[in-house]
Amino acid sequence: MADESKRPITLQEKDGIPPPEIVSEKSALQIRQSRKIQPSAEALISGILQSDKTALSRAITLIESANPDHMDKANAVINGCLPYANRSIRIGITGVPGVGKSTFIEAFGTYLTGLGKKVAVLAVDPSSTLSHGSILGDKTRMEELVKNDHAYIRPSASGEALGGVARKTREAVILCEAAGFEIVIIETVGVGQSETAVHSMTDFFLLLKISGAGDELQGIKRGIMEMADAIVINKADGDNIKRAQLAKTEFGRALHLFPAKDSGWQPTVSTCSAAERQGIAEVWNTILKYLDLTKQNGFFDKKRADQNHYWMMETIERQLKAQFYNRPGMTALLESMKKAVANGEISPFAAAGRLLGEER
């Protein structure tokens, strides 16, 4: 065995502080077991109505579950919270990756909590099409807001849901409203023009942009641009201020090419620096003006009613799909049909008809 005295100083081990002994293995076991106990629907509802963030998080986890055994309990929680919902301002925020959505939401949320508002952020992260995993790093990026007692941040994976939102975001909004959050912000994944589902669950749709990213072409695109109630050019600071002002002018011209909105609202364009907390108050004032106008002309209530109808139909389609895949023996039958289609033994349309029980 080598002489320890001859080893380099950097490789010599020194006695350190011994690790503390476990105070109570029994207590640790009780904690682990308590975490496995699933609270009843009534307990979750009671906790949510008392603004218990732990109960709110557990309820959102429940409704996001794809386990068919959880469906009845999840529906019971939603139905129990529904009478206390529909009392918040729902704001959708989107933009391409790198536009600074998380930084903006932290600055915006901090400003709103400073006004005495309770803010919930439902942040949707994109899921990998290969590993199906998601980083869910929004709490890390919003380090200041996550420590705020008047704020709640819930990251969720988009999964296979299209439109830049998670499969159960709509239901999560209801739970957050029942928990007393006056403003619910939905941050979408920022995937482009297909990201329009958020427009069907929010009152105000905010599109974040940055200058120097093809502003002239982007400004005349249809789709997501037409749905925006306001466009905010972020990162308007330092040497980028002039470029941001130029982008503001270009987007303002482009908005006038679009047809008038049913709401009677003319979308606005402004600049801000989320990093320096500049222009945040102006964004909130714009939202308040929009709400005043749409509540006066009746568009606000009409949009909420249309959204409820839309999500009822979406839920029907989703549950029909779930029932189809959960039918006994469907997994084996589906695999056999896939092989038959791949081998050219049957057409995709005939296979689909057979799977649906409609022999053709």
CSV table of C-alpha atoms in Angstrom, one decimal:
chain,number,residue,atom,x,y,z
A,1,MET,CA,0.0,0.0,0.0
A,2,ALA,CA,1.4,3.4,-0.9
A,3,ASP,CA,2.7,5.7,1.8
A,4,GLU,CA,0.2,8.4,2.3
A,5,SER,CA,2.9,10.9,3.3
A,6,LYS,CA,4.5,10.6,-0.2
A,7,ARG,CA,1.3,11.3,-2.1
A,8,PRO,CA,0.8,14.8,-3.5
A,9,ILE,CA,-0.9,17.2,-1.1
A,10,THR,CA,-3.8,17.5,-3.6
A,11,LEU,CA,-4.5,13.8,-3.4
A,12,GLN,CA,-4.3,13.4,0.3
A,13,GLU,CA,-7.6,12.9,2.2
A,14,LYS,CA,-8.3,14.8,5.3
A,15,ASP,CA,-10.8,14.1,8.0
A,16,GLY,CA,-14.0,16.1,7.4
A,17,ILE,CA,-17.1,16.7,9.3
A,18,PRO,CA,-19.0,13.4,9.8
A,19,PRO,CA,-22.4,13.3,8.3
A,20,PRO,CA,-25.3,13.8,10.8
A,21,GLU,CA,-27.2,10.7,11.8
A,22,ILE,CA,-30.7,10.3,10.7
A,23,VAL,CA,-32.9,11.9,13.4
A,24,SER,CA,-35.8,9.4,13.0
A,25,GLU,CA,-36.1,6.7,10.4
A,26,LYS,CA,-39.7,6.3,11.5
A,27,SER,CA,-40.5,10.0,10.7
A,28,ALA,CA,-38.8,9.7,7.3
A,29,LEU,CA,-40.9,6.7,6.5
A,30,GLN,CA,-44.1,8.4,7.6
A,31,ILE,CA,-43.3,11.3,5.3
A,32,ARG,CA,-42.6,9.0,2.3
A,33,GLN,CA,-45.8,7.2,3.0
A,34,SER,CA,-47.9,10.3,3.3
A,35,ARG,CA,-46.7,11.5,-0.1
A,36,LYS,CA,-48.2,8.3,-1.6
A,37,ILE,CA,-51.6,8.9,-0.1
A,38,GLN,CA,-53.9,10.5,-2.7
A,39,PRO,CA,-56.3,13.1,-1.2
A,40,SER,CA,-59.9,12.8,-2.0
A,41,ALA,CA,-61.7,15.0,-4.6
A,42,GLU,CA,-63.4,16.8,-1.7
A,43,ALA,CA,-60.0,17.4,0.1
A,44,LEU,CA,-58.5,18.8,-3.1
A,45,ILE,CA,-61.5,21.1,-3.8
A,46,SER,CA,-61.4,22.4,-0.2
A,47,GLY,CA,-57.6,23.1,-0.4
A,48,ILE,CA,-58.0,24.9,-3.8
A,49,LEU,CA,-60.7,27.1,-2.4
A,50,GLN,CA,-58.4,28.0,0.5
A,51,SER,CA,-55.7,29.0,-2.0
A,52,ASP,CA,-53.5,26.0,-1.0
A,53,LYS,CA,-50.8,25.8,-3.8
A,54,THR,CA,-50.0,22.2,-2.9
A,55,ALA,CA,-53.6,21.2,-3.4
A,56,LEU,CA,-53.7,23.1,-6.6
A,57,SER,CA,-50.6,21.4,-7.9
A,58,ARG,CA,-51.9,18.0,-7.0
A,59,ALA,CA,-55.2,18.7,-8.6
A,60,ILE,CA,-53.5,19.8,-11.9
A,61,THR,CA,-51.4,16.7,-11.8
A,62,LEU,CA,-54.6,14.7,-11.4
A,63,ILE,CA,-56.4,16.2,-14.4
A,64,GLU,CA,-53.3,15.9,-16.5
A,65,SER,CA,-53.1,12.2,-15.9
A,66,ALA,CA,-53.8,9.9,-18.8
A,67,ASN,CA,-54.9,7.1,-16.5
A,68,PRO,CA,-58.5,6.3,-17.2
A,69,ASP,CA,-59.0,5.4,-13.5
A,70,HIS,CA,-58.3,9.1,-12.6
A,71,MET,CA,-61.0,10.5,-14.9
A,72,ASP,CA,-64.0,10.4,-12.6
A,73,LYS,CA,-62.0,12.0,-9.7
A,74,ALA,CA,-60.6,14.7,-12.0
A,75,ASN,CA,-64.1,15.5,-13.3
A,76,ALA,CA,-65.3,15.7,-9.7
A,77,VAL,CA,-62.6,18.3,-8.9
A,78,ILE,CA,-63.3,20.4,-11.9
A,79,ASN,CA,-67.1,20.4,-11.3
A,80,GLY,CA,-66.5,21.3,-7.7
A,81,CYS,CA,-64.3,24.3,-8.7
A,82,LEU,CA,-66.4,25.4,-11.6
A,83,PRO,CA,-68.8,27.6,-9.6
A,84,TYR,CA,-65.8,29.6,-8.4
A,85,ALA,CA,-64.2,30.0,-11.8
A,86,ASN,CA,-64.6,32.5,-14.6
A,87,ARG,CA,-63.5,35.4,-12.4
A,88,SER,CA,-60.0,36.1,-13.7
A,89,ILE,CA,-58.4,37.9,-16.7
A,90,ARG,CA,-56.9,35.3,-19.0
A,91,ILE,CA,-53.9,36.4,-20.9
A,92,GLY,CA,-52.1,34.4,-23.6
A,93,ILE,CA,-48.5,35.2,-24.3
A,94,THR,CA,-46.6,33.7,-27.3
A,95,GLY,CA,-43.6,34.3,-29.4
A,96,VAL,CA,-40.8,32.4,-31.1
A,97,PRO,CA,-38.1,30.8,-28.9
A,98,GLY,CA,-35.5,33.3,-27.8
A,99,VAL,CA,-37.9,36.3,-27.8
A,100,GLY,CA,-37.7,36.5,-24.0
A,101,LYS,CA,-41.2,35.1,-23.0
A,102,SER,CA,-40.0,33.9,-19.6
A,103,THR,CA,-38.2,37.2,-18.8
A,104,PHE,CA,-41.2,39.2,-19.9
A,105,ILE,CA,-43.6,37.1,-17.9
A,106,GLU,CA,-41.5,37.5,-14.8
A,107,ALA,CA,-41.3,41.2,-15.2
A,108,PHE,CA,-45.0,41.5,-16.0
A,109,GLY,CA,-46.1,39.1,-13.2
A,110,THR,CA,-43.9,41.0,-10.7
A,111,TYR,CA,-45.4,44.3,-11.7
A,112,LEU,CA,-49.0,42.9,-11.3
A,113,THR,CA,-48.3,41.4,-7.9
A,114,GLY,CA,-46.9,44.8,-7.0
A,115,LEU,CA,-50.4,46.2,-7.7
A,116,GLY,CA,-51.9,43.6,-5.3
A,117,LYS,CA,-52.9,41.1,-7.9
A,118,LYS,CA,-52.7,37.3,-7.6
A,119,VAL,CA,-51.0,35.9,-10.7
A,120,ALA,CA,-51.0,32.3,-12.0
A,121,VAL,CA,-48.6,31.3,-14.8
A,122,LEU,CA,-49.3,28.2,-16.8
A,123,ALA,CA,-46.2,27.7,-18.8
A,124,VAL,CA,-46.2,25.1,-21.5
A,125,ASP,CA,-42.9,23.5,-22.6
A,126,PRO,CA,-42.5,21.7,-25.9
A,127,SER,CA,-42.1,17.9,-25.6
A,128,SER,CA,-39.6,16.0,-27.7
A,129,THR,CA,-41.1,13.9,-30.5
A,130,LEU,CA,-38.3,11.4,-30.0
A,131,SER,CA,-37.9,11.0,-26.2
A,132,HIS,CA,-41.3,12.5,-25.3
A,133,GLY,CA,-39.5,14.4,-22.5
A,134,SER,CA,-39.7,18.1,-21.6
A,135,ILE,CA,-37.3,20.3,-19.7
A,136,LEU,CA,-40.0,22.2,-17.7
A,137,GLY,CA,-37.4,24.9,-16.7
A,138,ASP,CA,-39.8,27.8,-16.4
A,139,LYS,CA,-39.5,28.0,-12.6
A,140,THR,CA,-35.7,28.2,-13.0
A,141,ARG,CA,-36.0,31.0,-15.5
A,142,MET,CA,-38.6,32.9,-13.4
A,143,GLU,CA,-36.5,32.8,-10.2
A,144,GLU,CA,-37.9,36.0,-8.7
A,145,LEU,CA,-41.5,35.4,-9.5
A,146,VAL,CA,-41.5,31.8,-8.2
A,147,LYS,CA,-40.6,33.1,-4.7
A,148,ASN,CA,-43.5,35.6,-4.8
A,149,ASP,CA,-46.3,34.6,-2.3
A,150,HIS,CA,-48.9,36.1,-4.7
A,151,ALA,CA,-47.8,34.1,-7.7
A,152,TYR,CA,-48.0,30.5,-8.8
A,153,ILE,CA,-46.1,29.0,-11.7
A,154,ARG,CA,-47.0,25.6,-13.1
A,155,PRO,CA,-44.9,24.2,-16.0
A,156,SER,CA,-46.5,21.5,-18.1
A,157,ALA,CA,-45.4,19.5,-21.1
A,158,SER,CA,-47.2,20.0,-24.4
A,159,GLY,CA,-47.1,16.3,-25.1
A,160,GLU,CA,-48.8,15.4,-28.3
A,161,ALA,CA,-51.3,18.3,-28.1
A,162,LEU,CA,-51.2,20.7,-31.0
A,163,GLY,CA,-51.6,24.4,-30.8
A,164,GLY,CA,-48.8,25.2,-28.4
A,165,VAL,CA,-50.8,24.3,-25.2
A,166,ALA,CA,-50.9,21.3,-23.0
A,167,ARG,CA,-53.8,18.8,-23.2
A,168,LYS,CA,-55.4,20.0,-20.0
A,169,THR,CA,-54.5,23.7,-19.9
A,170,ARG,CA,-58.1,24.7,-20.2
A,171,GLU,CA,-59.0,22.8,-17.1
A,172,ALA,CA,-56.0,24.1,-15.2
A,173,VAL,CA,-57.2,27.6,-15.8
A,174,ILE,CA,-60.5,26.8,-14.0
A,175,LEU,CA,-58.6,25.4,-11.0
A,176,CYS,CA,-56.4,28.5,-10.8
A,177,GLU,CA,-59.4,30.8,-10.9
A,178,ALA,CA,-61.1,28.8,-8.1
A,179,ALA,CA,-57.9,29.2,-6.1
A,180,GLY,CA,-58.4,32.9,-6.2
A,181,PHE,CA,-55.9,34.0,-8.9
A,182,GLU,CA,-57.2,37.1,-10.5
A,183,ILE,CA,-54.9,37.0,-13.6
A,184,VAL,CA,-54.0,33.7,-15.4
A,185,ILE,CA,-51.2,33.9,-17.9
A,186,ILE,CA,-50.7,31.1,-20.4
A,187,GLU,CA,-47.2,31.0,-21.9
A,188,THR,CA,-47.2,28.9,-25.0
A,189,VAL,CA,-44.4,27.0,-26.6
A,190,GLY,CA,-43.9,29.4,-29.5
A,191,VAL,CA,-44.0,27.2,-32.5
A,192,GLY,CA,-45.4,29.5,-35.1
A,193,GLN,CA,-48.6,30.0,-37.0
A,194,SER,CA,-50.1,26.6,-35.8
A,195,GLU,CA,-50.0,28.0,-32.3
A,196,THR,CA,-53.6,29.3,-32.2
A,197,ALA,CA,-55.3,27.1,-29.6
A,198,VAL,CA,-54.3,29.6,-26.9
A,199,HIS,CA,-56.6,32.1,-28.6
A,200,SER,CA,-59.5,29.8,-27.8
A,201,MET,CA,-59.0,30.0,-24.0
A,202,THR,CA,-57.8,33.5,-23.3
A,203,ASP,CA,-59.4,37.0,-23.2
A,204,PHE,CA,-56.3,38.9,-24.5
A,205,PHE,CA,-53.7,37.5,-26.8
A,206,LEU,CA,-50.2,39.1,-26.6
A,207,LEU,CA,-47.6,38.4,-29.3
A,208,LEU,CA,-44.0,39.0,-28.4
A,209,LYS,CA,-41.5,39.9,-31.2
A,210,ILE,CA,-37.9,41.0,-31.5
A,211,SER,CA,-36.4,43.3,-34.1
A,212,GLY,CA,-34.2,42.2,-36.9
A,213,ALA,CA,-36.0,38.9,-37.4
A,214,GLY,CA,-37.5,39.4,-40.8
A,215,ASP,CA,-39.9,42.1,-39.6
A,216,GLU,CA,-41.2,43.1,-43.0
A,217,LEU,CA,-42.2,39.6,-44.0
A,218,GLN,CA,-43.4,38.5,-40.6
A,219,GLY,CA,-45.6,41.6,-40.4
A,220,ILE,CA,-47.8,40.7,-43.3
A,221,LYS,CA,-48.2,37.0,-42.4
A,222,ARG,CA,-51.7,35.8,-41.6
A,223,GLY,CA,-52.6,33.3,-38.9
A,224,ILE,CA,-51.1,34.2,-35.5
A,225,MET,CA,-50.6,37.8,-36.4
A,226,GLU,CA,-54.3,38.3,-37.1
A,227,MET,CA,-55.2,36.8,-33.7
A,228,ALA,CA,-52.9,39.1,-31.7
A,229,ASP,CA,-54.6,41.8,-29.7
A,230,ALA,CA,-51.3,43.5,-29.1
A,231,ILE,CA,-47.7,43.1,-30.4
A,232,VAL,CA,-44.8,43.9,-28.1
A,233,ILE,CA,-41.3,44.3,-29.4
A,234,ASN,CA,-39.1,43.0,-26.6
A,235,LYS,CA,-35.4,43.6,-25.9
A,236,ALA,CA,-35.7,47.3,-26.8
A,237,ASP,CA,-32.6,48.3,-24.9
A,238,GLY,CA,-29.0,49.3,-25.5
A,239,ASP,CA,-28.0,49.4,-29.1
A,240,ASN,CA,-31.3,47.7,-30.1
A,241,ILE,CA,-33.6,50.6,-29.3
A,242,LYS,CA,-33.6,52.1,-32.8
A,243,ARG,CA,-34.2,48.7,-34.4
A,244,ALA,CA,-37.0,48.1,-32.0
A,245,GLN,CA,-38.6,51.4,-32.9
A,246,LEU,CA,-38.3,50.6,-36.6
A,247,ALA,CA,-39.9,47.2,-36.1
A,248,LYS,CA,-42.7,48.9,-34.2
A,249,THR,CA,-43.4,51.1,-37.2
A,250,GLU,CA,-43.3,48.2,-39.6
A,251,PHE,CA,-45.7,46.1,-37.6
A,252,GLY,CA,-48.0,49.0,-37.0
A,253,ARG,CA,-48.3,49.4,-40.8
A,254,ALA,CA,-48.9,45.7,-41.3
A,255,LEU,CA,-51.7,45.5,-38.8
A,256,HIS,CA,-53.7,48.0,-40.9
A,257,LEU,CA,-53.8,45.5,-43.7
A,258,PHE,CA,-55.8,43.1,-41.7
A,259,PRO,CA,-59.6,43.2,-41.6
A,260,ALA,CA,-61.3,44.8,-38.6
A,261,LYS,CA,-61.8,42.6,-35.5
A,262,ASP,CA,-65.2,41.6,-34.3
A,263,SER,CA,-64.2,43.0,-30.9
A,264,GLY,CA,-64.0,46.5,-32.3
A,265,TRP,CA,-60.5,46.7,-31.0
A,266,GLN,CA,-57.6,48.0,-33.0
A,267,PRO,CA,-54.4,45.9,-32.1
A,268,THR,CA,-51.6,48.0,-30.8
A,269,VAL,CA,-47.8,47.8,-31.1
A,270,SER,CA,-45.4,48.8,-28.4
A,271,THR,CA,-41.8,48.3,-27.3
A,272,CYS,CA,-40.4,47.1,-24.0
A,273,SER,CA,-37.3,45.8,-22.2
A,274,ALA,CA,-38.3,43.0,-19.9
A,275,ALA,CA,-34.7,42.8,-18.7
A,276,GLU,CA,-34.7,46.4,-17.6
A,277,ARG,CA,-38.4,46.4,-16.6
A,278,GLN,CA,-39.2,49.2,-19.1
A,279,GLY,CA,-42.6,49.4,-20.9
A,280,ILE,CA,-44.3,46.8,-18.7
A,281,ALA,CA,-46.9,49.3,-17.2
A,282,GLU,CA,-47.9,50.3,-20.7
A,283,VAL,CA,-48.7,46.7,-21.6
A,284,TRP,CA,-51.0,46.4,-18.6
A,285,ASN,CA,-52.7,49.7,-19.5
A,286,THR,CA,-53.3,48.4,-23.0
A,287,ILE,CA,-54.9,45.2,-21.6
A,288,LEU,CA,-57.2,47.3,-19.3
A,289,LYS,CA,-58.3,49.4,-22.3
A,290,TYR,CA,-59.1,46.3,-24.3
A,291,LEU,CA,-61.1,44.8,-21.4
A,292,ASP,CA,-63.1,48.1,-20.9
A,293,LEU,CA,-64.0,48.2,-24.6
A,294,THR,CA,-65.0,44.5,-25.0
A,295,LYS,CA,-67.0,44.4,-21.8
A,296,GLN,CA,-68.9,47.5,-22.8
A,297,ASN,CA,-69.8,46.2,-26.3
A,298,GLY,CA,-70.6,42.7,-25.1
A,299,PHE,CA,-67.8,41.0,-27.0
A,300,PHE,CA,-66.1,39.8,-23.8
A,301,ASP,CA,-69.0,37.7,-22.7
A,302,LYS,CA,-69.7,36.4,-26.2
A,303,LYS,CA,-66.1,35.3,-26.6
A,304,ARG,CA,-66.2,33.4,-23.3
A,305,ALA,CA,-69.4,31.7,-24.4
A,306,ASP,CA,-67.9,30.7,-27.8
A,307,GLN,CA,-64.8,29.4,-26.0
A,308,ASN,CA,-66.9,27.2,-23.7
A,309,HIS,CA,-68.7,25.7,-26.8
A,310,TYR,CA,-65.4,25.2,-28.6
A,311,TRP,CA,-63.9,23.3,-25.6
A,312,MET,CA,-66.9,21.2,-25.1
A,313,MET,CA,-66.5,19.9,-28.7
A,314,GLU,CA,-62.8,19.5,-28.2
A,315,THR,CA,-63.4,17.4,-25.0
A,316,ILE,CA,-65.9,15.2,-26.9
A,317,GLU,CA,-63.3,14.5,-29.6
A,318,ARG,CA,-60.6,13.8,-27.0
A,319,GLN,CA,-62.7,11.5,-24.9
A,320,LEU,CA,-64.0,9.6,-28.0
A,321,LYS,CA,-60.3,9.1,-29.0
A,322,ALA,CA,-59.4,7.9,-25.5
A,323,GLN,CA,-62.4,5.5,-25.4
A,324,PHE,CA,-61.3,4.1,-28.8
A,325,TYR,CA,-57.7,3.3,-27.6
A,326,ASN,CA,-58.9,2.0,-24.3
A,327,ARG,CA,-61.2,-0.6,-25.7
A,328,PRO,CA,-60.3,-4.2,-24.7
A,329,GLY,CA,-58.1,-5.9,-27.3
A,330,MET,CA,-57.6,-2.7,-29.3
A,331,THR,CA,-53.8,-2.6,-28.8
A,332,ALA,CA,-53.3,-6.0,-30.5
A,333,LEU,CA,-55.9,-5.3,-33.2
A,334,LEU,CA,-54.3,-2.0,-34.0
A,335,GLU,CA,-50.9,-3.6,-34.3
A,336,SER,CA,-52.2,-6.2,-36.7
A,337,MET,CA,-53.9,-3.6,-38.8
A,338,LYS,CA,-50.6,-1.6,-39.0
A,339,LYS,CA,-48.8,-4.6,-40.3
A,340,ALA,CA,-51.5,-5.4,-42.8
A,341,VAL,CA,-51.4,-1.8,-44.1
A,342,ALA,CA,-47.6,-1.8,-44.3
A,343,ASN,CA,-47.7,-5.1,-46.2
A,344,GLY,CA,-50.3,-3.8,-48.6
A,345,GLU,CA,-52.8,-6.4,-47.6
A,346,ILE,CA,-55.5,-3.8,-46.8
A,347,SER,CA,-55.9,-0.1,-47.5
A,348,PRO,CA,-55.5,2.4,-44.7
A,349,PHE,CA,-59.2,3.5,-45.1
A,350,ALA,CA,-60.5,-0.1,-44.9
A,351,ALA,CA,-58.3,-0.7,-41.9
A,352,ALA,CA,-59.6,2.4,-40.1
A,353,GLY,CA,-63.1,1.3,-40.8
A,354,ARG,CA,-62.5,-2.2,-39.4
A,355,LEU,CA,-60.9,-0.7,-36.3
A,356,LEU,CA,-63.9,1.6,-35.8
A,357,GLY,CA,-66.2,-1.3,-36.2
A,358,GLU,CA,-67.5,-0.2,-39.6
A,359,GLU,CA,-66.7,-3.0,-41.9
A,360,ARG,CA,-66.4,-1.9,-45.5
